[in-house]
Short mmCIF file of C-alpha atoms and ligand atoms in Angstrom, two decimals:
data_model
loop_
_atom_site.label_atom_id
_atom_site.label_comp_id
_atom_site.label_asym_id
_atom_site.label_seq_id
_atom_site.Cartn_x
_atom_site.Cartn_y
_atom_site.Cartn_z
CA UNK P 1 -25.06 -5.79 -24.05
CA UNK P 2 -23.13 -7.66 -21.37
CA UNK P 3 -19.76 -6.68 -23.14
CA UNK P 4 -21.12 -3.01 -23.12
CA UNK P 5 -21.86 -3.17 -19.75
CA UNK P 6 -18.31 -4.46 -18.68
CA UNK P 7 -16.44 -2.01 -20.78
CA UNK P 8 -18.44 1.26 -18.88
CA UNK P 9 -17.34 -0.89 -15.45
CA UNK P 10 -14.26 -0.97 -16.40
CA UNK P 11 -13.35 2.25 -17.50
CA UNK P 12 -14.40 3.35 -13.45
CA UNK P 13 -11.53 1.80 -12.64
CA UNK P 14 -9.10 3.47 -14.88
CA UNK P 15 -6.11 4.25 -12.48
CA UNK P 16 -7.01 7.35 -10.98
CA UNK P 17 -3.74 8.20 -9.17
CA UNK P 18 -2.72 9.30 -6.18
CA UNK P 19 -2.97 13.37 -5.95
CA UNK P 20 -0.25 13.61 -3.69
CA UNK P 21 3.10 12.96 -4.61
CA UNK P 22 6.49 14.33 -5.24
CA UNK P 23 7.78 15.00 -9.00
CA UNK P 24 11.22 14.38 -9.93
CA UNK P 25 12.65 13.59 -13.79
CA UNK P 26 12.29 10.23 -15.43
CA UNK P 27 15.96 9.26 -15.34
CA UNK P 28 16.56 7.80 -18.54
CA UNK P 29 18.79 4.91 -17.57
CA UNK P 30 17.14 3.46 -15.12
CA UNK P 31 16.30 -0.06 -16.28
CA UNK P 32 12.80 -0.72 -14.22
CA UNK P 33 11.47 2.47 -16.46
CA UNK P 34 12.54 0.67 -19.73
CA UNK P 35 11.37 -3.49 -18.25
CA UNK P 36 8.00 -1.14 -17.69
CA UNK P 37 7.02 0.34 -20.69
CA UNK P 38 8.67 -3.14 -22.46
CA UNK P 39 6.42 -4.92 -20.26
CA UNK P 40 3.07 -2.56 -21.57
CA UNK P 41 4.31 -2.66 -24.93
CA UNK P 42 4.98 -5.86 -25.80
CA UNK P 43 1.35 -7.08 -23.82
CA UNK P 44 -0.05 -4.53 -26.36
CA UNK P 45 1.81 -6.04 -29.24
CA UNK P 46 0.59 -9.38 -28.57
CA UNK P 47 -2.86 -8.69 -28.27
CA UNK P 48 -2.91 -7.52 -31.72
CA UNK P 49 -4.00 -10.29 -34.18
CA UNK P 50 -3.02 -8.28 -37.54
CA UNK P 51 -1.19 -5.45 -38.80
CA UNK P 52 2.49 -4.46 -37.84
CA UNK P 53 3.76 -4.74 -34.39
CA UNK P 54 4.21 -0.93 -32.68
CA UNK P 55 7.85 0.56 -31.54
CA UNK P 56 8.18 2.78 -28.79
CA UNK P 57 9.28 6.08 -29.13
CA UNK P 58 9.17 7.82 -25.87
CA UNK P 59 8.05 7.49 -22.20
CA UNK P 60 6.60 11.07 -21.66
CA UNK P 61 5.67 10.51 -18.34
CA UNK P 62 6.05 8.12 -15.07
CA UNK P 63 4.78 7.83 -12.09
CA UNK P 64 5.88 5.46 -9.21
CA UNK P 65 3.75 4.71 -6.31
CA UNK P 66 5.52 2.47 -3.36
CA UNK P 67 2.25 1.48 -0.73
CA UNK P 68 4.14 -0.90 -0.03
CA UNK P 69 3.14 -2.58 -3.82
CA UNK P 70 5.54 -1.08 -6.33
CA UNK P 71 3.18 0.24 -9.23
CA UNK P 72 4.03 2.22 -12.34
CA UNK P 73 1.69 4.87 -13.98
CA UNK P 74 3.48 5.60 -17.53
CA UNK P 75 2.57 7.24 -20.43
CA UNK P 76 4.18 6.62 -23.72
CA UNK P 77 4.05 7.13 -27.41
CA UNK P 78 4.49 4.87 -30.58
CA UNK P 79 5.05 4.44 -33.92
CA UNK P 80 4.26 1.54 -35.73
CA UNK P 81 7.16 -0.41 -36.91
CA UNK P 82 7.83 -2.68 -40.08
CA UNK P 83 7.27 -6.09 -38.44
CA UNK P 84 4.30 -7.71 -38.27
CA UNK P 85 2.75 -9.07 -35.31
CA UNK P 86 3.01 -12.75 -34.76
CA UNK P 87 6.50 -12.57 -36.73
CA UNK P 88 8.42 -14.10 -33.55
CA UNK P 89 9.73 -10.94 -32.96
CA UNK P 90 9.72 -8.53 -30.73
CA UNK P 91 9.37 -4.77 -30.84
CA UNK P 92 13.16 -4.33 -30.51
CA UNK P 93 13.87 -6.32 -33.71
CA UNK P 94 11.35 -3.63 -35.22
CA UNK P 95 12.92 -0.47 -37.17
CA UNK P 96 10.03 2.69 -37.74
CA UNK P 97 8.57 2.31 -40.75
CA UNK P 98 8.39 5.28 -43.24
CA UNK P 99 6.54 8.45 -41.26
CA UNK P 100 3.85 9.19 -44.05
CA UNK P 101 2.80 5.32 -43.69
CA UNK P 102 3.06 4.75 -40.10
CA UNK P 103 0.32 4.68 -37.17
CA UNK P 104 1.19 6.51 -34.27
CA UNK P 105 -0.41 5.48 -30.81
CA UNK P 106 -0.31 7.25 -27.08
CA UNK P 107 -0.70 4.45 -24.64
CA UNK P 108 -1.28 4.79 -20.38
CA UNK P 109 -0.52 1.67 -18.85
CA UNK P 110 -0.49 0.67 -15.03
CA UNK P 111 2.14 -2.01 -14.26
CA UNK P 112 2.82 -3.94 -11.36
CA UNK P 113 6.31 -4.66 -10.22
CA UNK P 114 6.58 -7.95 -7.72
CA UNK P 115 9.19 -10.20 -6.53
CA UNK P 116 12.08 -8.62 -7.32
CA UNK P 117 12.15 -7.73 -11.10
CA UNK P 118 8.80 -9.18 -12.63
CA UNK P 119 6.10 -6.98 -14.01
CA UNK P 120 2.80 -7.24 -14.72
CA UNK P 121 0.24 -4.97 -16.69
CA UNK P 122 -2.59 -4.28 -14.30
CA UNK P 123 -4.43 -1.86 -16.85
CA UNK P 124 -3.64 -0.23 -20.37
CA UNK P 125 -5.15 1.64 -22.67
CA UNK P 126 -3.89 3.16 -26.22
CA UNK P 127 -4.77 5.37 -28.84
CA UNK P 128 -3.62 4.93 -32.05
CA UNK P 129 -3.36 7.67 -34.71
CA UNK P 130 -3.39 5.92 -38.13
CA UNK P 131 -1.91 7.37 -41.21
CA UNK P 132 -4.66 9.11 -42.24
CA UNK P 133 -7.10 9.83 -39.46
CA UNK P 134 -7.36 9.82 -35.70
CA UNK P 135 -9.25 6.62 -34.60
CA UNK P 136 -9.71 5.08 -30.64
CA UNK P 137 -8.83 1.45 -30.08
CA UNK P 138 -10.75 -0.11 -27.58
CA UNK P 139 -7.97 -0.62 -24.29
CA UNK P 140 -7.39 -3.21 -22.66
CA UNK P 141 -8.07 -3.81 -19.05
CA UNK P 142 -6.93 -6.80 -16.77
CA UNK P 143 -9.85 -8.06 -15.06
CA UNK P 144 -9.21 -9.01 -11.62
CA UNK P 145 -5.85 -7.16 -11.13
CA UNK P 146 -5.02 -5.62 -8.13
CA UNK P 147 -4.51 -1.72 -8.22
CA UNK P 148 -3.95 1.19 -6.18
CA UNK P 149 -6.81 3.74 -6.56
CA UNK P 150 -7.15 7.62 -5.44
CA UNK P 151 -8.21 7.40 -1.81
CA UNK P 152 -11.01 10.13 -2.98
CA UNK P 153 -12.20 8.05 -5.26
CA UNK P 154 -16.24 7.96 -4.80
CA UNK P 155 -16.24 4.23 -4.13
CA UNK P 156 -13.83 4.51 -2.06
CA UNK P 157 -15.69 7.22 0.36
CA UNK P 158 -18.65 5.19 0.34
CA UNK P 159 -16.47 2.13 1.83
CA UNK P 160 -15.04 4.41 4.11
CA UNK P 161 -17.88 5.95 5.47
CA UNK P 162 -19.82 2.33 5.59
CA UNK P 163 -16.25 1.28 7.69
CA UNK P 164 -17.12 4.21 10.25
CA UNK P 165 -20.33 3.62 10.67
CA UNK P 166 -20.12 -0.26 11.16
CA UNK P 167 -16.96 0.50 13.50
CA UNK P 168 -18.83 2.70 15.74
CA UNK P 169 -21.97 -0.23 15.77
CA UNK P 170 -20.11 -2.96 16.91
CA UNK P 171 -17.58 -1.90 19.43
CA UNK P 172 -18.24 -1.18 23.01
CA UNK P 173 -16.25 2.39 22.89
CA UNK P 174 -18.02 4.64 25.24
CA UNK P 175 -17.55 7.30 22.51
CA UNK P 176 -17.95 7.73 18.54
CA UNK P 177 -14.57 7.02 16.60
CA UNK P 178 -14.40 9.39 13.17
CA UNK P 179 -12.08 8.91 10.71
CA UNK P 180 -8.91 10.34 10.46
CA UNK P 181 -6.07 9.82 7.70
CA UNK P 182 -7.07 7.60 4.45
CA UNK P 183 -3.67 5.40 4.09
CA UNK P 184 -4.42 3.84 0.97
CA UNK P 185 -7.15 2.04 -1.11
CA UNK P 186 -6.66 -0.93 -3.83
CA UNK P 187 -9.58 -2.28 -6.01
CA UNK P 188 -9.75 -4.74 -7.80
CA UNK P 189 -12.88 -6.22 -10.38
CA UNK P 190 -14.10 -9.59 -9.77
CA UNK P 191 -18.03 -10.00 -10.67
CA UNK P 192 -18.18 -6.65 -8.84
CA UNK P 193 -15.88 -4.64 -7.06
CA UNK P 194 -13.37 -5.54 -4.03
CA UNK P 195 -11.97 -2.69 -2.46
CA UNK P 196 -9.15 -2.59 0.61
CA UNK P 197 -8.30 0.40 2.13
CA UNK P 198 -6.23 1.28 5.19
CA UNK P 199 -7.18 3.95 7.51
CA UNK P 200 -6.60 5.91 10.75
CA UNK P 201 -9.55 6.57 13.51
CA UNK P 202 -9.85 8.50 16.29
CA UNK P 203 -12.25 8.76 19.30
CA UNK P 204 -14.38 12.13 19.46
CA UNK P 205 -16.09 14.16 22.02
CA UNK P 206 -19.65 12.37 20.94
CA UNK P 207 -20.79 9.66 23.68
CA UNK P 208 -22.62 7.00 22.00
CA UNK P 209 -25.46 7.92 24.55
CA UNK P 210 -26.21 11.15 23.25
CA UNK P 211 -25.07 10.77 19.80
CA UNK P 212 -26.28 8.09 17.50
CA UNK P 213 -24.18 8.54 14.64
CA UNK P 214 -21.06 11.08 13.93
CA UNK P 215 -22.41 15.00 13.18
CA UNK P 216 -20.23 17.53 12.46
CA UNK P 217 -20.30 18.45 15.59
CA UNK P 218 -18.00 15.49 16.75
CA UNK P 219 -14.18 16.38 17.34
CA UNK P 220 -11.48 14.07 17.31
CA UNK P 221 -10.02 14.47 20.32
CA UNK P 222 -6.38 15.14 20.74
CA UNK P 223 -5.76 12.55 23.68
CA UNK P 224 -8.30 10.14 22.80
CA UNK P 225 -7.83 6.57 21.56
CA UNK P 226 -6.72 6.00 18.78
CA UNK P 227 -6.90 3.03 15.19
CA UNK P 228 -5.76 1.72 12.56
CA UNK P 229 -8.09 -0.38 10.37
CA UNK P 230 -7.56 -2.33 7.05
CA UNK P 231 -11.13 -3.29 5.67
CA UNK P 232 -12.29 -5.35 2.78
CA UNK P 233 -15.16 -4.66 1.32
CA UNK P 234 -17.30 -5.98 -1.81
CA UNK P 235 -19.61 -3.79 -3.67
CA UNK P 236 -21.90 -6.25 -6.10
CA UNK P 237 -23.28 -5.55 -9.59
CA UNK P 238 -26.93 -4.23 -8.22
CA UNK P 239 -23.75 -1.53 -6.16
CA UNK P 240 -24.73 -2.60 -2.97
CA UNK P 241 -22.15 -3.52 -0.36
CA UNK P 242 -22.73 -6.95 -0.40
CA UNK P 243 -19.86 -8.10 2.44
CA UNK P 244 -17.49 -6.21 4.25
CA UNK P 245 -15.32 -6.69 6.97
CA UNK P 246 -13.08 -5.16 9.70
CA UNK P 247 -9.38 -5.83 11.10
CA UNK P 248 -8.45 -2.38 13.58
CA UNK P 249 -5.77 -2.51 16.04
CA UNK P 250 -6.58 0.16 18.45
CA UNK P 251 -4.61 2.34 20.50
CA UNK P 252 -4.98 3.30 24.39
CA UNK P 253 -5.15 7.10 24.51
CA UNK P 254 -4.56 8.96 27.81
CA UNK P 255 -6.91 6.62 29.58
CA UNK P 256 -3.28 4.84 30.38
CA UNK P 257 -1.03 7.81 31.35
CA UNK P 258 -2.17 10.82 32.72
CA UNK P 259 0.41 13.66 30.98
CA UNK P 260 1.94 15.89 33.90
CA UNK P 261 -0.36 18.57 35.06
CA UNK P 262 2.82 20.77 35.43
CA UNK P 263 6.30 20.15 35.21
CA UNK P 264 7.45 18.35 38.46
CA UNK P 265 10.43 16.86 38.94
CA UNK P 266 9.72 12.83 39.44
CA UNK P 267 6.49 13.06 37.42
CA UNK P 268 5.72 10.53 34.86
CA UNK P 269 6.99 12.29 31.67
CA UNK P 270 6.58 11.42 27.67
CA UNK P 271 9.54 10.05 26.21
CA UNK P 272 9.77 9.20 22.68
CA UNK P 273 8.72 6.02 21.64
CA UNK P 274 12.23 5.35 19.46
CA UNK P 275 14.28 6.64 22.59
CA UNK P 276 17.09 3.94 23.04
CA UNK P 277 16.85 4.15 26.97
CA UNK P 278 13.44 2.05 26.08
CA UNK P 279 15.71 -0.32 24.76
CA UNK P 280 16.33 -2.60 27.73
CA UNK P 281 12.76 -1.81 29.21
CA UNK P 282 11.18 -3.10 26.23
CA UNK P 283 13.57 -6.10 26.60
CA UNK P 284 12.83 -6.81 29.46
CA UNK P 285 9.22 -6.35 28.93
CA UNK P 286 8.98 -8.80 25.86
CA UNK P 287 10.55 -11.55 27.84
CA UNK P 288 8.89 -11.13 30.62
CA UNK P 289 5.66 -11.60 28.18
CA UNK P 290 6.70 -14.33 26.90
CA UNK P 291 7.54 -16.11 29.92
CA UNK P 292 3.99 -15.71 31.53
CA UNK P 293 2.41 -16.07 28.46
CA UNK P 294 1.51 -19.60 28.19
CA UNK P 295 1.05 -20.01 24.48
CA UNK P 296 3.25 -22.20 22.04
CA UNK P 297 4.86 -19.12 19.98
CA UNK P 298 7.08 -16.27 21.05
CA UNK P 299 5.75 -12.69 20.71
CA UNK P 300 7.64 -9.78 19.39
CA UNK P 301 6.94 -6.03 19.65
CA UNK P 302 5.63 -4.53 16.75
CA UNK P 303 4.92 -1.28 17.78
CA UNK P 304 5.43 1.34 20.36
CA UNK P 305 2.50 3.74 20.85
CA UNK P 306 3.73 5.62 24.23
CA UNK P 307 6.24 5.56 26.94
CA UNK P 308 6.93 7.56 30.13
CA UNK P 309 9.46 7.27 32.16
CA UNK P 310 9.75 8.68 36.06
CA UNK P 311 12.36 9.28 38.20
CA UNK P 312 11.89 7.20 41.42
CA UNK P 313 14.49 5.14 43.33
CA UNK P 314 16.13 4.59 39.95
CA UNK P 315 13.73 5.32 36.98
CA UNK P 316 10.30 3.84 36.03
CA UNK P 317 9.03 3.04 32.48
CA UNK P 318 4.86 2.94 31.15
CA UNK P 319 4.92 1.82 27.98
CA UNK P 320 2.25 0.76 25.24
CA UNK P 321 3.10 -1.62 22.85
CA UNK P 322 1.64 -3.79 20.33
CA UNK P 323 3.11 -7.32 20.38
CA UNK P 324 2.27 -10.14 17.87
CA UNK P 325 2.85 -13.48 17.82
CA UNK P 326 6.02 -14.81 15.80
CA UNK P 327 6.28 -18.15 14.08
CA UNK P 328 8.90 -19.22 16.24
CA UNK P 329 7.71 -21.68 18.92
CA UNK P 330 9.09 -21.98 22.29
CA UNK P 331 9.50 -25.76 21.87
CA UNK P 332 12.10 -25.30 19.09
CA UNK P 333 13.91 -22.14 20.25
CA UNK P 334 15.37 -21.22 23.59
CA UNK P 335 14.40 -17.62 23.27
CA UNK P 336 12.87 -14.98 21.14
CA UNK P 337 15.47 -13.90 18.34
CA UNK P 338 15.93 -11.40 15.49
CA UNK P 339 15.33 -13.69 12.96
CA UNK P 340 11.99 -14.19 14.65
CA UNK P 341 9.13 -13.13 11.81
CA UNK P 342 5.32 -12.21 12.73
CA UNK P 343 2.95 -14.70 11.91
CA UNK P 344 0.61 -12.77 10.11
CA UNK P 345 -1.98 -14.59 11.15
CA UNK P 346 -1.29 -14.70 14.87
CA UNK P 347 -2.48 -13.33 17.75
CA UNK P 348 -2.28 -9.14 18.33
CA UNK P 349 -1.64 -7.85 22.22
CA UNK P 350 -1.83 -4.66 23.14
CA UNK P 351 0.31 -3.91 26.16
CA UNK P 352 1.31 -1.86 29.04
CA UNK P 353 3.80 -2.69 30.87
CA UNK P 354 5.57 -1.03 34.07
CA UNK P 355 9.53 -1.75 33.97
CA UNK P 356 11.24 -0.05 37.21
CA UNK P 357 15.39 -0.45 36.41
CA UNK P 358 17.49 0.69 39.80
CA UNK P 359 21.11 0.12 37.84
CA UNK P 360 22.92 0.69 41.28
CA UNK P 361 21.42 -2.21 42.38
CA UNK P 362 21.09 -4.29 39.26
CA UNK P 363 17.79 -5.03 39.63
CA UNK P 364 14.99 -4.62 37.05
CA UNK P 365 11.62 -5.33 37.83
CA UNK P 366 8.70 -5.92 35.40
CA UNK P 367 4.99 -5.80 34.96
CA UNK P 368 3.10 -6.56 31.66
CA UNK P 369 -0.33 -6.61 31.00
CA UNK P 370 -1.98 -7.74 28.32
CA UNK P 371 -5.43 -7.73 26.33
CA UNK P 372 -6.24 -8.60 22.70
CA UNK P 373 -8.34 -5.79 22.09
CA UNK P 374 -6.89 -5.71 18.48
CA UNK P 375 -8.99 -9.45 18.25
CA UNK P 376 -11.83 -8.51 18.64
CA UNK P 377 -12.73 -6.99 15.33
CA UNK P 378 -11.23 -9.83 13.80
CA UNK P 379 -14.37 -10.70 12.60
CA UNK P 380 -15.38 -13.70 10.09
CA UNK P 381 -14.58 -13.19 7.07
CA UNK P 382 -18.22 -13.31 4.97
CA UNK P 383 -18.79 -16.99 2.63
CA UNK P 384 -16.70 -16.55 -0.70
CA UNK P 385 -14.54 -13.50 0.11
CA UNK P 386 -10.73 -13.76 0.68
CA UNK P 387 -9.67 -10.39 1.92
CA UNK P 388 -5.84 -9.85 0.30
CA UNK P 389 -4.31 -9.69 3.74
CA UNK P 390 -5.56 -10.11 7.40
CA UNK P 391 -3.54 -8.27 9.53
CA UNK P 392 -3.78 -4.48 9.37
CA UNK P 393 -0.13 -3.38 8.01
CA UNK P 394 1.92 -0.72 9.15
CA UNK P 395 4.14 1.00 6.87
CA UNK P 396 5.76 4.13 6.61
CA UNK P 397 3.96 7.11 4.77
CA UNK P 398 3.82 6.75 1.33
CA UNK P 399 6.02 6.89 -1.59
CA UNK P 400 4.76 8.16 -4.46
CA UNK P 401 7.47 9.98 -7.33
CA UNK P 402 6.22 11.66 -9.92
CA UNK P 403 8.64 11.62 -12.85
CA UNK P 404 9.03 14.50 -15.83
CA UNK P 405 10.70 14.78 -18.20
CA UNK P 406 11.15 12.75 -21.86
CA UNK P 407 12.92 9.40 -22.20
CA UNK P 408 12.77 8.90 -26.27
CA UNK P 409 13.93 5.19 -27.20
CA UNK P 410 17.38 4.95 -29.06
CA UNK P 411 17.73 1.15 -29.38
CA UNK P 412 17.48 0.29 -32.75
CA UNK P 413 18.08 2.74 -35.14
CA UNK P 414 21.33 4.33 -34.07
CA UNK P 415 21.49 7.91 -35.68
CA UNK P 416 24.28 9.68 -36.99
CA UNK P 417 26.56 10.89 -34.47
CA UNK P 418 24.96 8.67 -32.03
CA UNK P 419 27.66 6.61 -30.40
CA UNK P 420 27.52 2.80 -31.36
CA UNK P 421 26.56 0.28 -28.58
CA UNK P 422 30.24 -0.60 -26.64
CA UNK P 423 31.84 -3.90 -27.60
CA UNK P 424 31.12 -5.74 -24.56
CA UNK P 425 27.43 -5.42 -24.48
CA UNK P 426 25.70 -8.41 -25.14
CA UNK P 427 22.80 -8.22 -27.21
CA UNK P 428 20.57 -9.51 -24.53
CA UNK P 429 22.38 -6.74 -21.39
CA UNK P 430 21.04 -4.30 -24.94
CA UNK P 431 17.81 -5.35 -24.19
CA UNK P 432 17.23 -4.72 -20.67
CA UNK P 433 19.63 -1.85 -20.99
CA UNK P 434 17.79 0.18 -23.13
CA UNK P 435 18.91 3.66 -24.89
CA UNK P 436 16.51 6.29 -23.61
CA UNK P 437 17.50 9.20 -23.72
CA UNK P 438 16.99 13.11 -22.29
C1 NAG A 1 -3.24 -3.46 -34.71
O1 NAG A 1 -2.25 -2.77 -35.44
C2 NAG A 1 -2.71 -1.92 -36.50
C3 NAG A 1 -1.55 -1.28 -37.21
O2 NAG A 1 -0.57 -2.22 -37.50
C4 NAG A 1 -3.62 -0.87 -35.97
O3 NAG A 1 -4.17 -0.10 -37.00
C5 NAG A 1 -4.73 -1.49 -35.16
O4 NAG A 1 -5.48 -0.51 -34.56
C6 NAG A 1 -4.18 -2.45 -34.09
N1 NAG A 1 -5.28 -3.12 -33.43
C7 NAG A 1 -5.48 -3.08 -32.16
C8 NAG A 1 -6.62 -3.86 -31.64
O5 NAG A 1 -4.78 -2.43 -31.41
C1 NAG A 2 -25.41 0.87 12.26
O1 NAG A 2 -26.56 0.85 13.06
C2 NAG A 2 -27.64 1.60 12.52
C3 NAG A 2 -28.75 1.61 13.56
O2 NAG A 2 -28.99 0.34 14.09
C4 NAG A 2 -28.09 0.96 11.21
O3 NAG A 2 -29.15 1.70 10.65
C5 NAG A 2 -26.92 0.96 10.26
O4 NAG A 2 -27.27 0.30 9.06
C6 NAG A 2 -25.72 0.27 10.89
N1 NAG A 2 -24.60 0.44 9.98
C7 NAG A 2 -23.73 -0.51 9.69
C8 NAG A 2 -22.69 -0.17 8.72
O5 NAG A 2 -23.75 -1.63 10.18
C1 NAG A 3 -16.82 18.70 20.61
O1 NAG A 3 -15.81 19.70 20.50
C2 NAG A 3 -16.16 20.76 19.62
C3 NAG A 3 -14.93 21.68 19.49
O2 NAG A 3 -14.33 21.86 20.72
C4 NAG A 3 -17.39 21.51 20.14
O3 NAG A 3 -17.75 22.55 19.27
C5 NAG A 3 -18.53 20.50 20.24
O4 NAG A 3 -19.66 21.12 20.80
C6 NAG A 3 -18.11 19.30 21.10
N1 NAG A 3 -19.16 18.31 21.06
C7 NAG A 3 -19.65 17.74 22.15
C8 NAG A 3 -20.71 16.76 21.95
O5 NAG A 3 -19.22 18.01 23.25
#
């Protein structure tokens, strides 16, 4: 009954992938496609306690999803080959064995690429074809692997709309917050369900004292302040939501510079946050930060939200920027440098600061302010849940490739006209340099 029980839970969390994402052909020759599907295969091979060991005999289909976790959706086919399992050898060593005899199997895996080259099989299932007679092998899942899930998955919705509705509870925003842009969801099965997702959120035209909750009514407003959250959240077998919580960095909106009413020469005006003239400003601004700041570790910007600038006697700079605190300490470094990393568990400012630069007279003068309004959400984290990350990431939109096309493996069994492997190919440079080919 238990087993039963796990195998429907599991099977929720097949990999439902991403919807979005942009198609382009397997290339054959690229090695990560062949350590993948090796990876799947030879997991599946070793999980088999009798019978012959299976040989691949095409990747029909790959998907790549980059979020920032490298993950690989394949499917491929196989054929059983003349080696048994638990024969020391692997797959490769295999040849086909004779078509009329030989099981045939369709497997989807999910696999994980970390650190550089090493994979891991998150989730994989395969059907196998025997001789005589399509039959369903039970797949096999990885229990408590991370993996990317659809960000319209129902679970996930339910998080989100949970996240929403405790975000709008327990800040002191004069207005409701909706959501605005899923980022990206993981789950992963412990007794239960963990999911993280990443999310946008943006202040609407409801006040919280006329409006108790979000209606459909409620508008995001274009100027209004703005989020990002990551949330963890735990869903228990009874599916309740059994802990939960909440990291958002949050964005000033307008509240901090009033856009132009009309064009006017020596009004404020929006510049763009990457311009390089905010590249001394924002210099200036982080040093003058971390001079008045009297903590033990430098800070370093992390991001620019919005910057001005205004002709005056010289020219005048507003910006807003997120800084965080670096692990480099001001008792072992003279200054802030490059090599300076964010401690991901430091401390998150959100900043405005007023740089006036008169280059005729070489002068420079700076303001920053300061508040750690991205804190205050940090909240603690509930007994006996370890959320995969604290700090709310920020990467750059999604990757996700979609690859076509058939890459059928020609390691073994060379056929005729086929070239032969070159001379100077190693037997082992064979094996990661597999022959798939178009
Ligand atoms: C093991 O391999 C045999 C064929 O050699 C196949 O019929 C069987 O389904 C496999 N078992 C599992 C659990 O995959
Ligand atoms: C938000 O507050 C309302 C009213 O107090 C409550 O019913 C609801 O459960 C709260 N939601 C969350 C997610 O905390
Ligand atoms: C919010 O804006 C929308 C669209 O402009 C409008 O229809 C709605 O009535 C506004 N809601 C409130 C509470 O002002």
């Amino acid at each position: 009954m238990k087993l039963i029980a796990l195998l429907f839970l599991c099977s929720r969390l097949l990999p439902t992938l991403p919807q979005k994402y942009n198609s382009q052909e397997i290339d054959c020759n690229d090695e990560d496609i062949f350590k993948v599907v090796d990876t799947a295969l030879k997991t599946y091979n070793e999980r088999n306690q009798s019978g012959n060991q299976f040989v691949l005999y095409r990747v029909t289909e790959v998907i790549k999803t980059e979020n920032p976790d490298i993950f690989y959706a394949v499917k491929y086919e196989i054929k059983e080959g003349d080696c048994p399992v638990k024969s020391g050898k692997t797959w490769q060593d295999c040849d086909y064995k004779d078509a009329e005899e030989a099981a045939t199997g369709e497997c989807t895996a999910t696999v994980k690429k970390s650190e550089k080259t090493k994979f891991s099989v998150a989730t994989q299932t395969c059907q196998i074809t025997p001789a005589d007679g399509p039959v369903v092998t039970p797949g096999y899942e990885c229990l408590g692997c991370e993996q990317p899930i659809s960000t319209a998955s129902p679970n996930v919705e339910r998080v989100l709309r949970y996240a929403i509705e405790h975000f709008n509870n327990n800040t002191d925003s004069s207005h409701l917050f909706s959501l605005k842009e899923v980022k990206r969801a993981q789950s992963q099965v412990v007794s239960g369900w963990k999911y993280e997702v990443t999310y946008t959120i943006a202040q609407t035209n409801c006040s919280k004292e006329k409006f108790l909750f979000l209606t459909p009514d409620c508008m995001s407003l274009l100027n209004g302040d703005t989020g990002e959250c990551t949330d963890n959240a735990y869903i228990d077998l009874q599916d309740r939501i059994a802990s939960f919580s909440q990291q958002c960095d949050l964005y000033p909106g307008d509240d901090f510079v009033l856009p132009p009413p009309m064009v006017c020469i020596g009004c404020p005006r929006e510049i763009p946050v990457d311009s390089p003239d905010l590249e001394e400003p924002l210099k200036h601004s982080i040093t003058k930060l971390n001079a008045e700041n009297n903590g033990n570790f430098y800070f370093k910007i992390d991001t620019v939200h919005r910057a001005t600038s205004q002709i005056v006697a010289g020219r005048r700079f507003s910006i807003a920027f997120t800084a965080k605190e670096t692990t480099c300490s001001k008792e072992s470094n003279k200054e802030l440098t490059a090599s300076c990393e964010t401690n991901k568990l430091g401390e998150v400012l959100q900043c405005i600061a007023d740089v006036v630069v008169v280059p005729w007279m070489n002068t420079v003068d700076t303001t920053v302010n300061c508040g750690s309004r991205g804190k205050i959400l940090r909240l603690a984290r509930p007994p006996g849940f370890s959320p995969f990350r604290l700090v709310a990431r920020k990467t750059t939109k999604e990757g996700t490739t979609k690859h076509l096309k058939l890459c059928e493996y020609k390691g073994r069994r060379l056929e005729a006209g086929a070239e032969p492997a070159p001379e100077n190919e190693s037997p082992n440079q064979r094996a990661v340099s597999p022959r798939l080919i178009q």
